[in-house]
XYZ file of C-alpha atoms in Angstrom:
460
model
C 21.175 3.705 11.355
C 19.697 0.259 12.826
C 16.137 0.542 12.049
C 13.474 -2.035 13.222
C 10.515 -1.889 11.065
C 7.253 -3.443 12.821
C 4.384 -5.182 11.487
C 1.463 -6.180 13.244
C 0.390 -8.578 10.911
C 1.577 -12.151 9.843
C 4.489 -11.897 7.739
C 4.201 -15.776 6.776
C 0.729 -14.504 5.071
C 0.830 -11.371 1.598
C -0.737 -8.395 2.299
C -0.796 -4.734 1.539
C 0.740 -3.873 4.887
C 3.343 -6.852 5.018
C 4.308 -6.333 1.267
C 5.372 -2.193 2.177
C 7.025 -3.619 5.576
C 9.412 -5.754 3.575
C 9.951 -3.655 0.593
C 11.061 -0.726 2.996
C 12.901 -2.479 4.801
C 14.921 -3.899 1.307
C 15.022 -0.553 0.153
C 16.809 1.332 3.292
C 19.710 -1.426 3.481
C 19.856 -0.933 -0.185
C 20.797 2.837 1.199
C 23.112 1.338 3.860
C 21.139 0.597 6.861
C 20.227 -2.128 8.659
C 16.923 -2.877 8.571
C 14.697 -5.966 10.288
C 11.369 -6.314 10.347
C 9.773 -7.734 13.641
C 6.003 -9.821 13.072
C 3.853 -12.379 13.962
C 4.893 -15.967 12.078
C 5.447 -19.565 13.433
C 7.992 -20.812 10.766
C 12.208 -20.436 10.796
C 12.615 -16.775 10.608
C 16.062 -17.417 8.472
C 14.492 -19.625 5.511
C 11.356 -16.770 5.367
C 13.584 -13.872 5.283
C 15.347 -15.838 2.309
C 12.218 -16.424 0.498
C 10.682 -12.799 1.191
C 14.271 -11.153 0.390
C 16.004 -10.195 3.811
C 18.980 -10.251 5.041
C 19.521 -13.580 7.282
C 18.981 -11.567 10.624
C 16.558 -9.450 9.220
C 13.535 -10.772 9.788
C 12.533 -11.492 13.565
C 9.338 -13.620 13.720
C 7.417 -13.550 17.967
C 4.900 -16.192 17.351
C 1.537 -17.257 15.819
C -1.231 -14.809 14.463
C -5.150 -15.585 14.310
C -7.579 -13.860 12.735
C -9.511 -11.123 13.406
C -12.356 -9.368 11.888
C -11.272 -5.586 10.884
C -12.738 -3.175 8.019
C -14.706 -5.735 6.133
C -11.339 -7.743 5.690
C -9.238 -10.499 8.304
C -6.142 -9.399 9.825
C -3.661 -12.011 10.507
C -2.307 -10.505 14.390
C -0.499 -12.095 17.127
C -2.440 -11.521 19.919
C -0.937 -13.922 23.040
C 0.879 -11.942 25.589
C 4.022 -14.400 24.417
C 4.137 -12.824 21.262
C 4.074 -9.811 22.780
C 6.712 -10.514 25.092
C 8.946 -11.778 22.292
C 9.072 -8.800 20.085
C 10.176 -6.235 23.613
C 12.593 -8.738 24.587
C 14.162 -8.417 21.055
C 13.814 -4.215 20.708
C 15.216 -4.237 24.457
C 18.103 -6.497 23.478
C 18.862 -5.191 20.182
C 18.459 -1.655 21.144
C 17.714 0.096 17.301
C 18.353 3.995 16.895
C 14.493 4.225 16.234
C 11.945 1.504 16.352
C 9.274 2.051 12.924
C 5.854 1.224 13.613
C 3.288 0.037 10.685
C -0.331 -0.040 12.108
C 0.135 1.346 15.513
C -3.419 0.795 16.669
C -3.806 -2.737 15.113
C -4.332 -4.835 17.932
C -1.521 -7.339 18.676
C 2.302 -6.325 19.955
C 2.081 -2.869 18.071
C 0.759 -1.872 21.320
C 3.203 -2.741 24.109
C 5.905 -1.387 21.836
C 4.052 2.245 21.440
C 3.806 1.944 25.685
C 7.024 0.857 26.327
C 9.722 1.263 23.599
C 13.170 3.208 24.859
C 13.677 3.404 21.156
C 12.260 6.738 19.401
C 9.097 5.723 17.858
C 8.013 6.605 13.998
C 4.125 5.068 13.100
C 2.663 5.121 9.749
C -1.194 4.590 9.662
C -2.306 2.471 6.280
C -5.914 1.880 7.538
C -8.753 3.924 5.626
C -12.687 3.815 7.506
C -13.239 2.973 10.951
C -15.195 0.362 12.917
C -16.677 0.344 16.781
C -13.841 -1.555 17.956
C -11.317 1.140 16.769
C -13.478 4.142 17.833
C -13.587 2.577 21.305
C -9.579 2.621 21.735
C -9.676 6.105 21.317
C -9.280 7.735 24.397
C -5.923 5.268 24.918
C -4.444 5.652 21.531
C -4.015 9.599 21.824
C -2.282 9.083 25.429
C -0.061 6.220 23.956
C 0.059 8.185 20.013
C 2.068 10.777 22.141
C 4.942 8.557 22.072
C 5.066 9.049 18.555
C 7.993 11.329 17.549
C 6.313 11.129 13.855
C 3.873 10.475 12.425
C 3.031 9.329 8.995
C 0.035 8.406 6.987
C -0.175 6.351 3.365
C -2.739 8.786 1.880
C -5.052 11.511 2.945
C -7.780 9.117 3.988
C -5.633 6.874 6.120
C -4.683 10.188 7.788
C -8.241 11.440 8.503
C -8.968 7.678 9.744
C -5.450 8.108 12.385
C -6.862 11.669 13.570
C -10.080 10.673 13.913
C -9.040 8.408 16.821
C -5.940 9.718 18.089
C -6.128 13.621 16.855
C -2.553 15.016 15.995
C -1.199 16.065 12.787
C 0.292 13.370 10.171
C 2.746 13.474 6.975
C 1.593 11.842 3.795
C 4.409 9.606 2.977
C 2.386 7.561 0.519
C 3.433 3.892 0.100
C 6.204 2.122 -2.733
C 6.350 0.499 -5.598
C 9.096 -1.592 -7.082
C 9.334 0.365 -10.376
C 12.232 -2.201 -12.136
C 10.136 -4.894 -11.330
C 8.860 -5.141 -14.937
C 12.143 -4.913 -16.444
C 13.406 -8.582 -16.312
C 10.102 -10.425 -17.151
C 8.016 -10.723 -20.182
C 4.565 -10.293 -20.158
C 1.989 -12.874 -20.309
C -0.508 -12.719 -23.680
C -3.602 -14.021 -24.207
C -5.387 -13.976 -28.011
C -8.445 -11.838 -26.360
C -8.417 -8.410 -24.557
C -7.757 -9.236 -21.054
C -8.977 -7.550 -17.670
C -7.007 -8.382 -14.374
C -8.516 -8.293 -11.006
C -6.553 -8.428 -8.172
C -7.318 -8.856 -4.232
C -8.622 -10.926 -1.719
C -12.080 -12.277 -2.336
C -14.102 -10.735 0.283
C -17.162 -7.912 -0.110
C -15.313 -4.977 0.143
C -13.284 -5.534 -2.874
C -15.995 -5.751 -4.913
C -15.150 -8.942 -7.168
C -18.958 -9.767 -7.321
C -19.528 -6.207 -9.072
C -16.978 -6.988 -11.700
C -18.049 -10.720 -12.438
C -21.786 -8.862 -12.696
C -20.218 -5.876 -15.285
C -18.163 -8.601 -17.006
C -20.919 -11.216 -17.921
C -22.672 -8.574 -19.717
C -19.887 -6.875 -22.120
C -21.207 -5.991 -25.444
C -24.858 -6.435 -24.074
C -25.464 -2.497 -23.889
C -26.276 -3.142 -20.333
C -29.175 -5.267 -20.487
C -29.328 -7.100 -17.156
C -28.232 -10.489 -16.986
C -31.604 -12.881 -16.164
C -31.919 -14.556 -12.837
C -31.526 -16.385 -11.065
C -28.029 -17.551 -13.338
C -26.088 -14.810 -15.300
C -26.235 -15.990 -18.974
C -23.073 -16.275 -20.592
C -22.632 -13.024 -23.056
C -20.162 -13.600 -26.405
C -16.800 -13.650 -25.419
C -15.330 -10.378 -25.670
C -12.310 -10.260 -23.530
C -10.900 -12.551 -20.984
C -10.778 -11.920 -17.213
C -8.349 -13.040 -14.731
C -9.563 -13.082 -11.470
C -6.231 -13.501 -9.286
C -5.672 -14.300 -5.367
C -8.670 -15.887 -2.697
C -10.938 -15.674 0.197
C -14.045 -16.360 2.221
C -16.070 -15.244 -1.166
C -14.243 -17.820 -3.726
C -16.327 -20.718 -3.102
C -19.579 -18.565 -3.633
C -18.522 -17.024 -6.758
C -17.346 -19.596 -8.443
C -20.518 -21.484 -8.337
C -22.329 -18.711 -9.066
C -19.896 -17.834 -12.116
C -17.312 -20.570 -12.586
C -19.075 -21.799 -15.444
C -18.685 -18.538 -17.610
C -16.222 -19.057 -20.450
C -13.518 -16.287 -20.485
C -13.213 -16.229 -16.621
C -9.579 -17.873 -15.233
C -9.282 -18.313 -11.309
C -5.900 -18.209 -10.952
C -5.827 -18.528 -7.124
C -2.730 -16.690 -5.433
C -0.050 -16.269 -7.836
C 3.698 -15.201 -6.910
C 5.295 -11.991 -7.376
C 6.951 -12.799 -10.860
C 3.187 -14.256 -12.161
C 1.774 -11.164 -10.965
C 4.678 -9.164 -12.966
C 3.802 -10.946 -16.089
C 0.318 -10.671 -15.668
C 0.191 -6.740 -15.321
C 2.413 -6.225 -18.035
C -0.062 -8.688 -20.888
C -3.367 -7.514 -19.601
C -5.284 -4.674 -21.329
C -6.879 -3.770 -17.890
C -6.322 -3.735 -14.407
C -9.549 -3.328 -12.841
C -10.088 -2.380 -8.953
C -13.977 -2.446 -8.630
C -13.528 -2.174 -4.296
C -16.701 -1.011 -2.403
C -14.580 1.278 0.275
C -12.253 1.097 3.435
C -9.013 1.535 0.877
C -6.741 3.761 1.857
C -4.223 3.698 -1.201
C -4.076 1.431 -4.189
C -0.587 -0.311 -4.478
C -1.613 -2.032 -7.315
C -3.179 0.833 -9.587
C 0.330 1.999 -9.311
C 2.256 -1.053 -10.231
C -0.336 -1.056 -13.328
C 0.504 2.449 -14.709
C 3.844 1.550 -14.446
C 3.285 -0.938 -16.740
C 1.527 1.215 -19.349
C -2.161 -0.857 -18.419
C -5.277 0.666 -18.563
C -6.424 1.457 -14.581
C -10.568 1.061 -14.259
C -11.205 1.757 -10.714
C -14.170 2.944 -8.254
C -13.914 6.206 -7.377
C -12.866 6.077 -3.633
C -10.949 8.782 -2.301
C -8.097 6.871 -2.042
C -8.154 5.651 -5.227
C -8.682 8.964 -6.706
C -5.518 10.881 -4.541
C -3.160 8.113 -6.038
C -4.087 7.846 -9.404
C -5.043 11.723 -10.180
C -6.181 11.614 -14.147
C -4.148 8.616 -14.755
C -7.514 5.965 -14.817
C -11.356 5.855 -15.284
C -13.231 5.885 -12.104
C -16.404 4.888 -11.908
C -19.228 4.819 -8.940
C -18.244 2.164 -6.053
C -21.254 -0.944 -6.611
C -22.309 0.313 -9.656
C -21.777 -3.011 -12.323
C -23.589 -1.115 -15.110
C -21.002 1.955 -14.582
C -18.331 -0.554 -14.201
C -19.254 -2.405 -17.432
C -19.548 0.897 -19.647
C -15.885 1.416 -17.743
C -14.495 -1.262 -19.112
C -16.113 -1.256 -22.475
C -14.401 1.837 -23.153
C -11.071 0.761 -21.579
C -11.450 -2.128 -24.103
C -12.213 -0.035 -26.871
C -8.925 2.277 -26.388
C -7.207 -0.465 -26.114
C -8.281 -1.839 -29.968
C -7.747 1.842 -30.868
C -3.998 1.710 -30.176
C -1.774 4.228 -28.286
C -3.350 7.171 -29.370
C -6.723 6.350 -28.215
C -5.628 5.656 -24.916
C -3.832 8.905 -24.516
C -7.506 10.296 -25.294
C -9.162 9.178 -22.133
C -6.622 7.527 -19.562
C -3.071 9.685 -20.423
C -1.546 6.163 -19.918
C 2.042 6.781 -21.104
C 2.086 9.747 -18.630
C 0.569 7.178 -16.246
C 3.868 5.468 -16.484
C 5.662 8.094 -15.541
C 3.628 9.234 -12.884
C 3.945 6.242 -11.305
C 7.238 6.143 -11.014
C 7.395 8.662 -8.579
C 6.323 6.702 -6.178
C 9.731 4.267 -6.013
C 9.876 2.218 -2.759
C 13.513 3.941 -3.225
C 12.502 7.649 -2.943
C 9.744 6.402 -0.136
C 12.712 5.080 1.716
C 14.530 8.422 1.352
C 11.946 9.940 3.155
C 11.672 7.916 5.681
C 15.377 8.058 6.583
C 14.942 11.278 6.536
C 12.048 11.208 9.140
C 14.598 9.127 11.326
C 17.173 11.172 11.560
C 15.399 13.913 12.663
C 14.218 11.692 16.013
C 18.079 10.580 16.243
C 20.552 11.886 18.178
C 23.796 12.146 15.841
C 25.647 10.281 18.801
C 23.377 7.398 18.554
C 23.194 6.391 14.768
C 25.667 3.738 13.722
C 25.930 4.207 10.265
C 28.792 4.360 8.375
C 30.054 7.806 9.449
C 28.624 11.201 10.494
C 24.948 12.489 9.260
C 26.896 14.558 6.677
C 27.112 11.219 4.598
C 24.414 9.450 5.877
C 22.908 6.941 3.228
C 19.483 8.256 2.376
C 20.302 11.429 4.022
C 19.367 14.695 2.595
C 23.014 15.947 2.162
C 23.491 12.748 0.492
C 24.083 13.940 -3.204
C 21.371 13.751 -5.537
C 18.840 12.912 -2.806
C 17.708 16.785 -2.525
C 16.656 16.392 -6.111
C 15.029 13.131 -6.445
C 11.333 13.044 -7.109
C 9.188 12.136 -3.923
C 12.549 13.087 -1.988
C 11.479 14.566 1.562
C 13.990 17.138 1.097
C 12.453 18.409 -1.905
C 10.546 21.675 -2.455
C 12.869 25.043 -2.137
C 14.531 27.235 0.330
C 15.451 26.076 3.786
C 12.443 28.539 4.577
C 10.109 26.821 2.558
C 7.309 24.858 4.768
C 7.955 21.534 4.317
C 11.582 21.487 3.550
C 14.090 19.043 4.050
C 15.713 21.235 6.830
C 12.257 22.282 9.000
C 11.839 20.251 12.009
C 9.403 17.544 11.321
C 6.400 17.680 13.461
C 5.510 17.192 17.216
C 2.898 14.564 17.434
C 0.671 16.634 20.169
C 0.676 19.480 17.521
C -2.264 19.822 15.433
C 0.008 21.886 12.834
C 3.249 20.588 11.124
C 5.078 19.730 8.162
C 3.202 18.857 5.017
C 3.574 15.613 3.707
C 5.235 14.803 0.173
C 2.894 13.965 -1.731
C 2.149 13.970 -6.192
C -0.561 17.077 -7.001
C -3.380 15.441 -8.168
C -4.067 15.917 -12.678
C 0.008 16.833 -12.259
C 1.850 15.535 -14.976
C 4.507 13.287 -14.433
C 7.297 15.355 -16.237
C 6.242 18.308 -13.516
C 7.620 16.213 -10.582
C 6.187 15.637 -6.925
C 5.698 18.838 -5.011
C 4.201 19.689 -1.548
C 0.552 18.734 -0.331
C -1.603 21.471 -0.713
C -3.096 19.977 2.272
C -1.966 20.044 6.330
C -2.989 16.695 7.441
């Protein structure tokens, strides 16, 4: 099939959305489709798609994005009427089997596609927590969400979010990780225990909390004096990785503190090594996250996960990490006192608390490959069999669920039983104006990895 994967957001900028555009789209021409992904960016669209990975032709950039203010974070979107104009002329031109939309309510060109697209339209909704501005598009996005032969949703939350303004019925397709990513790098040590944050610095991620927890390890929680935190005997190091509107603030505020490294953004293979040498990944966000990419790509590479206890977080990671309360430093700093202390009591004491070898393995179920088996899945469904230009027929479709071994792969949409069985590979996947409908795939929370990924107990 010719598949064109959209993204609202700038693709010359990382993000959580961007990062799943471009790893699905790598992953289904790994399966033998053609894949481009369509976005906002200013620069030569060949030289980018070489840097992110893409094919030369895969990557389709309409124009400039600015920023906009959007559940406590800054989303990158084009929003001229040019840019706009630039992505239809390209979908009417290139005329894909079925046109993928990430974000379909994100302001920008994700719009005039929904409205106007002769291509059959998939959406998958990322977002978690809602705003004014999004409530207020309601009564539009469930005329225009109609469009929507499919649709799909990252994680129970982003789904409640999507039906909230748009109402229909959604299938948890989670999001993918790159589980070989570990496999050709060698992790990065440091002589301490060392905690890894990760994530733009602004509110909602919560750096400040962890910078509060971390200044007072081994202090048994007495609070740090004001108006300057005192510096507390080293006990571990922390990297605090990526930037924002906060950095400025915090360093001055914390800079200072021996143990802390601001690493600023780091690339892909950085990030790689960092996961694999730190003791701890810690995710200390405040809300509005609908998934938790990262936590993943940390269990996969047998880290400790300490993590507030959002509901996103929790669906994801099931038993697999220590959650503590959302803004709470002293919870957070008793979190990561303990993570420390399993980690000085070896494999065994891990196992105790965080099942972190079974973490690996639970983690890689979610494979950007077995997400991209889904979704190919999904597509054919909307398809006509006289319109797909794969190879040959949909009997030996790549990704397909005849394909062999895809019925069996873990995550695999065409997992779960009989023909008869909801949410098999072979029920029709469902209408968007009904408010019942297939089940997502989707990992059974406190499952054990060796048990595989079975149905959603929930209809979302």
């Amino acid at each position: 099939m010719r598949i064109a994967l959209v993204c609202p957001y700038s693709l010359e900028m990382p993000g959580g959305v961007q990062g799943q555009v471009i790893g699905l789209a790598k992953a289904l021409t790994a399966l033998g489709h053609e894949a481009a992904v369509i976005g906002p960016g200013r620069g030569d669209s060949r030289s980018l798609a070489e840097q992110l990975g893409l094919a030369g032709d895969g990557l389709v950039l309409v124009g400039g994005s600015v920023g906009l203010p959007a559940n406590g974070s800054v989303a990158p979107v084009a929003l001229s009427p040019a840019a706009s104009l630039a992505a239809l002329r390209h979908l009417w031109r290139a005329r894909y089997d079925v046109v993928h939309i990430h974000e379909p309510f994100a302001p920008g060109i994700t719009w005039p596609i929904l409205a106007s697209s002769a291509s059959p339209l998939v959406g998958t909704f990322h977002r978690a927590g809602s705003d004014l501005a999004y409530d207020l598009v309601s009564p539009l996005a469930r005329v225009l969400a109609r469009r929507l032969a499919v649709r799909c949703a990252v994680s129970k939350e982003a789904a409640r979010t999507a039906r909230r303004v748009a109402g229909g019925s959604y299938v948890l397709m989670g999001n993918g990780i790159d589980t070989g990513r570990f496999s050709s790098v060698e992790p990065l040590r440091t002589e301490a225990p060392t905690i890894l944050f990760v994530g733009r610095h602004e509110r909602r991620k919560g750096l400040e909390v962890l910078l509060e927890a971390f200044t007072r390890l081994g202090s048994g929680g007495a609070p740090a004096p004001e108006p300057e935190p005192a510096p507390a005997p080293v006990r571990a190091t922390l990297w605090v990785a990526g930037e924002g509107p906060e950095t400025p603030r915090l360093k001055r505020a914390y800079g200072s503190l021996e143990g802390i490294e601001w690493l600023g953004r780091i690339g892909d293979e950085d990030l790689s090594r960092r996961l694999l040498g730190a003791d701890v990944l810690c995710a200390p966000s405040l809300g509005g996250e609908s998934f938790g990419v990262v936590l993943l790509e940390a269990l996969a590479a047998s880290t400790v996960v300490v993590a507030s206890d959002l509901p996103g977080y929790r669906d994801v990671v099931g038993d697999h990490a220590l959650l503590v309360p959302p803004g709470d430093s002293e919870a957070l700093r008793a979190g990561l006192e303990k993570a420390l202390g399993a980690v000085a009591g070896g494999e065994s004491s891990r196992a105790t608390w965080a099942d972190v070898p079974s973490g690996a393995g639970w983690a890689r179920q979610w494979s950007m490959e077995s997400l991209a088996r889904r979704y190919a899945d999904a597509y054919q469904s909307v398809v006509p069999a006289s319109h797909r230009r794969a190879r040959s027929g949909s009997a030996s479709e790549p990704g397909s669920a005849s394909e062999p071994g895809s019925a069996s792969e873990p995550g695999s949409a065409s997992e779960s039983g009989s023909a008869s069985e909801p949410g098999s590979a072979s029920e029709k996947w469902p209408v968007a104006r009904g408010e019942g409908g297939r089940r997502g795939v989707w990992p059974e929370r406190g499952r054990r990895a060796s048990g595989g990924v079975l149905d959603s107990t929930d209809h979302v």
